[in-house]
Amino acid sequence: MSEPQTLPFTMVNGDNYPRALHGYRVEDVDRDVTAMRTRIDNLNQYAAQIAEQNTRLKEQLDQAAKQTADLQARLDAQSKRQANPYQALGDDAQHIIDTAKRQADDTVTAAERKAERIIQNGHDKADKIINDARARLDKEEQQINAKRAEADRQAELAAQTLDRARKALQSALNGLKA
């Protein structure tokens, strides 16, 4: 598992964005924002992978500790068996019961951890979908607002042209009446 690739730039500053008519060029800013979002998504995925790997390693460590405890218990039981064979039978039975209880508890704990990871992954995916949808909605709204502004500008130009045509027509009519 390796860290995701870094962005093609190391720092974002005013030099990255040449000035346009009313600010920065939207294409340049959009390109860098998209690259940053991709980098953030990649880093979030990498962090989730590391967290999942960490959980698996903790589970393996817990399992190894339990195996060590079981081996120590067997060694103790073997020592007792050699000292008093009848006492060892009761100890063996108790050990079997204790082992079964531990295994049941381990199974429940592992299932709960897995369920928590599944739920968290579902929440993370849902959040990503919602954030992506919001970003797309924002972009669409910006485009709609830009088109509205252009339409308003064109309507204003058309109104001005119509007003000039009316004035010219009125002037021509006044010239014909005189």
PDB file of C-alpha atoms in Angstrom:
ATOM      1  CA  MET A   1       0.000   0.000   0.000  1.00  0.00           C
ATOM      2  CA  SER A   2       1.685   3.203  -1.118  1.00  0.00           C
ATOM      3  CA  GLU A   3       0.785   6.823  -0.618  1.00  0.00           C
ATOM      4  CA  PRO A   4      -1.105   8.361  -3.569  1.00  0.00           C
ATOM      5  CA  GLN A   5       0.839  10.468  -6.058  1.00  0.00           C
ATOM      6  CA  THR A   6       1.418  14.132  -5.230  1.00  0.00           C
ATOM      7  CA  LEU A   7       0.028  17.015  -7.218  1.00  0.00           C
ATOM      8  CA  PRO A   8       2.057  18.421 -10.135  1.00  0.00           C
ATOM      9  CA  PHE A   9       2.532  21.664  -8.227  1.00  0.00           C
ATOM     10  CA  THR A  10       3.912  22.246  -4.765  1.00  0.00           C
ATOM     11  CA  MET A  11       2.209  25.456  -3.878  1.00  0.00           C
ATOM     12  CA  VAL A  12      -0.757  27.477  -5.062  1.00  0.00           C
ATOM     13  CA  ASN A  13      -0.273  31.235  -5.131  1.00  0.00           C
ATOM     14  CA  GLY A  14      -1.250  34.257  -7.194  1.00  0.00           C
ATOM     15  CA  ASP A  15       1.472  33.458  -9.748  1.00  0.00           C
ATOM     16  CA  ASN A  16      -0.414  30.288 -10.736  1.00  0.00           C
ATOM     17  CA  TYR A  17      -3.348  32.352 -11.938  1.00  0.00           C
ATOM     18  CA  PRO A  18      -2.830  35.022 -14.564  1.00  0.00           C
ATOM     19  CA  ARG A  19      -5.231  37.927 -14.211  1.00  0.00           C
ATOM     20  CA  ALA A  20      -8.202  37.949 -16.564  1.00  0.00           C
ATOM     21  CA  LEU A  21     -10.747  40.693 -17.264  1.00  0.00           C
ATOM     22  CA  HIS A  22     -12.468  40.506 -13.826  1.00  0.00           C
ATOM     23  CA  GLY A  23     -10.162  38.407 -11.676  1.00  0.00           C
ATOM     24  CA  TYR A  24      -8.510  35.055 -12.290  1.00  0.00           C
ATOM     25  CA  ARG A  25      -9.177  32.752 -15.205  1.00  0.00           C
ATOM     26  CA  VAL A  26     -11.877  30.287 -14.138  1.00  0.00           C
ATOM     27  CA  GLU A  27     -10.275  27.431 -16.092  1.00  0.00           C
ATOM     28  CA  ASP A  28      -6.993  27.761 -14.176  1.00  0.00           C
ATOM     29  CA  VAL A  29      -8.695  27.896 -10.783  1.00  0.00           C
ATOM     30  CA  ASP A  30     -11.102  25.024 -11.679  1.00  0.00           C
ATOM     31  CA  ARG A  31      -8.177  22.888 -12.850  1.00  0.00           C
ATOM     32  CA  ASP A  32      -6.279  23.367  -9.592  1.00  0.00           C
ATOM     33  CA  VAL A  33      -9.388  22.925  -7.412  1.00  0.00           C
ATOM     34  CA  THR A  34     -10.174  19.667  -9.234  1.00  0.00           C
ATOM     35  CA  ALA A  35      -6.590  18.495  -8.730  1.00  0.00           C
ATOM     36  CA  MET A  36      -6.762  19.391  -5.037  1.00  0.00           C
ATOM     37  CA  ARG A  37     -10.104  17.586  -4.603  1.00  0.00           C
ATOM     38  CA  THR A  38      -8.630  14.515  -6.271  1.00  0.00           C
ATOM     39  CA  ARG A  39      -5.590  14.704  -3.964  1.00  0.00           C
ATOM     40  CA  ILE A  40      -7.825  15.036  -0.896  1.00  0.00           C
ATOM     41  CA  ASP A  41      -9.962  12.076  -2.025  1.00  0.00           C
ATOM     42  CA  ASN A  42      -6.816   9.995  -2.599  1.00  0.00           C
ATOM     43  CA  LEU A  43      -5.426  10.916   0.816  1.00  0.00           C
ATOM     44  CA  ASN A  44      -8.757  10.107   2.491  1.00  0.00           C
ATOM     45  CA  GLN A  45      -8.778   6.697   0.801  1.00  0.00           C
ATOM     46  CA  TYR A  46      -5.166   6.135   1.844  1.00  0.00           C
ATOM     47  CA  ALA A  47      -5.994   7.096   5.456  1.00  0.00           C
ATOM     48  CA  ALA A  48      -8.949   4.687   5.434  1.00  0.00           C
ATOM     49  CA  GLN A  49      -6.707   1.902   4.145  1.00  0.00           C
ATOM     50  CA  ILE A  50      -4.139   2.611   6.870  1.00  0.00           C
ATOM     51  CA  ALA A  51      -6.872   2.646   9.533  1.00  0.00           C
ATOM     52  CA  GLU A  52      -8.262  -0.646   8.259  1.00  0.00           C
ATOM     53  CA  GLN A  53      -4.771  -2.188   8.195  1.00  0.00           C
ATOM     54  CA  ASN A  54      -4.178  -0.897  11.745  1.00  0.00           C
ATOM     55  CA  THR A  55      -7.425  -2.540  12.898  1.00  0.00           C
ATOM     56  CA  ARG A  56      -6.437  -5.841  11.293  1.00  0.00           C
ATOM     57  CA  LEU A  57      -3.014  -5.710  12.950  1.00  0.00           C
ATOM     58  CA  LYS A  58      -4.614  -5.005  16.346  1.00  0.00           C
ATOM     59  CA  GLU A  59      -6.893  -8.003  15.852  1.00  0.00           C
ATOM     60  CA  GLN A  60      -3.881 -10.175  14.981  1.00  0.00           C
ATOM     61  CA  LEU A  61      -2.037  -8.906  18.059  1.00  0.00           C
ATOM     62  CA  ASP A  62      -5.060  -9.702  20.257  1.00  0.00           C
ATOM     63  CA  GLN A  63      -5.262 -13.170  18.727  1.00  0.00           C
ATOM     64  CA  ALA A  64      -1.537 -13.772  19.357  1.00  0.00           C
ATOM     65  CA  ALA A  65      -1.910 -12.667  22.986  1.00  0.00           C
ATOM     66  CA  LYS A  66      -4.815 -15.073  23.457  1.00  0.00           C
ATOM     67  CA  GLN A  67      -2.852 -17.901  21.897  1.00  0.00           C
ATOM     68  CA  THR A  68       0.030 -17.141  24.263  1.00  0.00           C
ATOM     69  CA  ALA A  69      -2.361 -17.231  27.227  1.00  0.00           C
ATOM     70  CA  ASP A  70      -3.806 -20.539  25.988  1.00  0.00           C
ATOM     71  CA  LEU A  71      -0.340 -22.054  25.651  1.00  0.00           C
ATOM     72  CA  GLN A  72       0.576 -20.898  29.148  1.00  0.00           C
ATOM     73  CA  ALA A  73      -2.653 -22.398  30.494  1.00  0.00           C
ATOM     74  CA  ARG A  74      -1.877 -25.696  28.752  1.00  0.00           C
ATOM     75  CA  LEU A  75       1.601 -25.691  30.223  1.00  0.00           C
ATOM     76  CA  ASP A  76       0.172 -25.030  33.703  1.00  0.00           C
ATOM     77  CA  ALA A  77      -2.432 -27.764  33.207  1.00  0.00           C
ATOM     78  CA  GLN A  78       0.219 -30.227  32.096  1.00  0.00           C
ATOM     79  CA  SER A  79       2.240 -29.461  35.224  1.00  0.00           C
ATOM     80  CA  LYS A  80      -0.843 -30.015  37.431  1.00  0.00           C
ATOM     81  CA  ARG A  81      -1.751 -33.196  35.582  1.00  0.00           C
ATOM     82  CA  GLN A  82       1.598 -34.634  36.353  1.00  0.00           C
ATOM     83  CA  ALA A  83       1.233 -33.690  40.037  1.00  0.00           C
ATOM     84  CA  ASN A  84      -2.436 -34.759  40.472  1.00  0.00           C
ATOM     85  CA  PRO A  85      -4.126 -36.504  37.498  1.00  0.00           C
ATOM     86  CA  TYR A  86      -7.686 -36.304  38.953  1.00  0.00           C
ATOM     87  CA  GLN A  87      -7.448 -32.582  39.694  1.00  0.00           C
ATOM     88  CA  ALA A  88      -6.269 -32.047  36.088  1.00  0.00           C
ATOM     89  CA  LEU A  89      -9.537 -33.482  34.686  1.00  0.00           C
ATOM     90  CA  GLY A  90     -11.563 -30.767  36.424  1.00  0.00           C
ATOM     91  CA  ASP A  91      -9.072 -28.129  35.344  1.00  0.00           C
ATOM     92  CA  ASP A  92      -9.252 -29.387  31.754  1.00  0.00           C
ATOM     93  CA  ALA A  93     -13.044 -29.189  31.786  1.00  0.00           C
ATOM     94  CA  GLN A  94     -12.908 -25.652  33.191  1.00  0.00           C
ATOM     95  CA  HIS A  95     -10.296 -24.708  30.612  1.00  0.00           C
ATOM     96  CA  ILE A  96     -12.515 -26.005  27.791  1.00  0.00           C
ATOM     97  CA  ILE A  97     -15.444 -23.952  29.098  1.00  0.00           C
ATOM     98  CA  ASP A  98     -13.286 -20.841  29.488  1.00  0.00           C
ATOM     99  CA  THR A  99     -11.834 -21.268  25.993  1.00  0.00           C
ATOM    100  CA  ALA A 100     -15.314 -21.658  24.492  1.00  0.00           C
ATOM    101  CA  LYS A 101     -16.462 -18.477  26.271  1.00  0.00           C
ATOM    102  CA  ARG A 102     -13.407 -16.535  25.053  1.00  0.00           C
ATOM    103  CA  GLN A 103     -13.904 -17.742  21.501  1.00  0.00           C
ATOM    104  CA  ALA A 104     -17.571 -16.726  21.593  1.00  0.00           C
ATOM    105  CA  ASP A 105     -16.614 -13.293  22.941  1.00  0.00           C
ATOM    106  CA  ASP A 106     -13.899 -12.953  20.277  1.00  0.00           C
ATOM    107  CA  THR A 107     -16.367 -13.829  17.528  1.00  0.00           C
ATOM    108  CA  VAL A 108     -18.891 -11.268  18.767  1.00  0.00           C
ATOM    109  CA  THR A 109     -16.190  -8.580  19.106  1.00  0.00           C
ATOM    110  CA  ALA A 110     -14.848  -9.255  15.611  1.00  0.00           C
ATOM    111  CA  ALA A 111     -18.363  -9.134  14.152  1.00  0.00           C
ATOM    112  CA  GLU A 112     -19.069  -5.832  15.922  1.00  0.00           C
ATOM    113  CA  ARG A 113     -15.812  -4.326  14.614  1.00  0.00           C
ATOM    114  CA  LYS A 114     -16.593  -5.474  11.100  1.00  0.00           C
ATOM    115  CA  ALA A 115     -20.118  -4.054  11.322  1.00  0.00           C
ATOM    116  CA  GLU A 116     -18.722  -0.720  12.533  1.00  0.00           C
ATOM    117  CA  ARG A 117     -16.252  -0.616   9.613  1.00  0.00           C
ATOM    118  CA  ILE A 118     -19.026  -1.420   7.125  1.00  0.00           C
ATOM    119  CA  ILE A 119     -21.269   1.294   8.573  1.00  0.00           C
ATOM    120  CA  GLN A 120     -18.422   3.824   8.591  1.00  0.00           C
ATOM    121  CA  ASN A 121     -17.537   2.989   4.976  1.00  0.00           C
ATOM    122  CA  GLY A 122     -21.200   3.478   4.043  1.00  0.00           C
ATOM    123  CA  HIS A 123     -21.270   6.855   5.774  1.00  0.00           C
ATOM    124  CA  ASP A 124     -18.023   7.882   4.071  1.00  0.00           C
ATOM    125  CA  LYS A 125     -19.332   6.899   0.641  1.00  0.00           C
ATOM    126  CA  ALA A 126     -22.625   8.703   1.264  1.00  0.00           C
ATOM    127  CA  ASP A 127     -20.761  11.841   2.360  1.00  0.00           C
ATOM    128  CA  LYS A 128     -18.594  11.709  -0.751  1.00  0.00           C
ATOM    129  CA  ILE A 129     -21.649  11.306  -3.010  1.00  0.00           C
ATOM    130  CA  ILE A 130     -23.379  14.238  -1.286  1.00  0.00           C
ATOM    131  CA  ASN A 131     -20.272  16.429  -1.508  1.00  0.00           C
ATOM    132  CA  ASP A 132     -19.797  15.579  -5.188  1.00  0.00           C
ATOM    133  CA  ALA A 133     -23.450  16.347  -5.886  1.00  0.00           C
ATOM    134  CA  ARG A 134     -23.164  19.669  -4.060  1.00  0.00           C
ATOM    135  CA  ALA A 135     -20.056  20.565  -6.043  1.00  0.00           C
ATOM    136  CA  ARG A 136     -21.813  19.718  -9.317  1.00  0.00           C
ATOM    137  CA  LEU A 137     -24.862  21.727  -8.221  1.00  0.00           C
ATOM    138  CA  ASP A 138     -22.671  24.724  -7.354  1.00  0.00           C
ATOM    139  CA  LYS A 139     -20.972  24.516 -10.733  1.00  0.00           C
ATOM    140  CA  GLU A 140     -24.334  24.273 -12.543  1.00  0.00           C
ATOM    141  CA  GLU A 141     -25.651  27.254 -10.574  1.00  0.00           C
ATOM    142  CA  GLN A 142     -22.576  29.271 -11.535  1.00  0.00           C
ATOM    143  CA  GLN A 143     -23.111  28.394 -15.188  1.00  0.00           C
ATOM    144  CA  ILE A 144     -26.818  29.281 -14.991  1.00  0.00           C
ATOM    145  CA  ASN A 145     -26.015  32.606 -13.323  1.00  0.00           C
ATOM    146  CA  ALA A 146     -23.410  33.361 -15.979  1.00  0.00           C
ATOM    147  CA  LYS A 147     -25.931  32.574 -18.740  1.00  0.00           C
ATOM    148  CA  ARG A 148     -28.572  34.734 -17.007  1.00  0.00           C
ATOM    149  CA  ALA A 149     -26.129  37.619 -16.804  1.00  0.00           C
ATOM    150  CA  GLU A 150     -25.302  37.198 -20.499  1.00  0.00           C
ATOM    151  CA  ALA A 151     -28.998  37.053 -21.399  1.00  0.00           C
ATOM    152  CA  ASP A 152     -29.672  40.176 -19.304  1.00  0.00           C
ATOM    153  CA  ARG A 153     -26.780  41.932 -21.031  1.00  0.00           C
ATOM    154  CA  GLN A 154     -28.077  40.943 -24.468  1.00  0.00           C
ATOM    155  CA  ALA A 155     -31.633  42.007 -23.532  1.00  0.00           C
ATOM    156  CA  GLU A 156     -30.287  45.385 -22.405  1.00  0.00           C
ATOM    157  CA  LEU A 157     -28.383  45.748 -25.713  1.00  0.00           C
ATOM    158  CA  ALA A 158     -31.522  44.810 -27.634  1.00  0.00           C
ATOM    159  CA  ALA A 159     -33.569  47.354 -25.641  1.00  0.00           C
ATOM    160  CA  GLN A 160     -30.984  50.042 -26.367  1.00  0.00           C
ATOM    161  CA  THR A 161     -30.960  49.131 -30.072  1.00  0.00           C
ATOM    162  CA  LEU A 162     -34.779  49.212 -30.165  1.00  0.00           C
ATOM    163  CA  ASP A 163     -34.793  52.592 -28.404  1.00  0.00           C
ATOM    164  CA  ARG A 164     -32.296  53.995 -30.936  1.00  0.00           C
ATOM    165  CA  ALA A 165     -34.396  52.596 -33.804  1.00  0.00           C
ATOM    166  CA  ARG A 166     -37.547  54.226 -32.333  1.00  0.00           C
ATOM    167  CA  LYS A 167     -35.763  57.552 -32.024  1.00  0.00           C
ATOM    168  CA  ALA A 168     -34.458  57.316 -35.609  1.00  0.00           C
ATOM    169  CA  LEU A 169     -37.933  56.389 -36.861  1.00  0.00           C
ATOM    170  CA  GLN A 170     -39.498  59.240 -34.888  1.00  0.00           C
ATOM    171  CA  SER A 171     -36.916  61.631 -36.293  1.00  0.00           C
ATOM    172  CA  ALA A 172     -37.610  60.374 -39.817  1.00  0.00           C
ATOM    173  CA  LEU A 173     -41.368  60.810 -39.287  1.00  0.00           C
ATOM    174  CA  ASN A 174     -40.831  64.308 -37.936  1.00  0.00           C
ATOM    175  CA  GLY A 175     -38.681  65.070 -40.997  1.00  0.00           C
ATOM    176  CA  LEU A 176     -41.456  63.856 -43.340  1.00  0.00           C
ATOM    177  CA  LYS A 177     -44.090  65.955 -41.542  1.00  0.00           C
ATOM    178  CA  ALA A 178     -42.009  69.119 -41.863  1.00  0.00           C
TER     179      ALA A 178
END
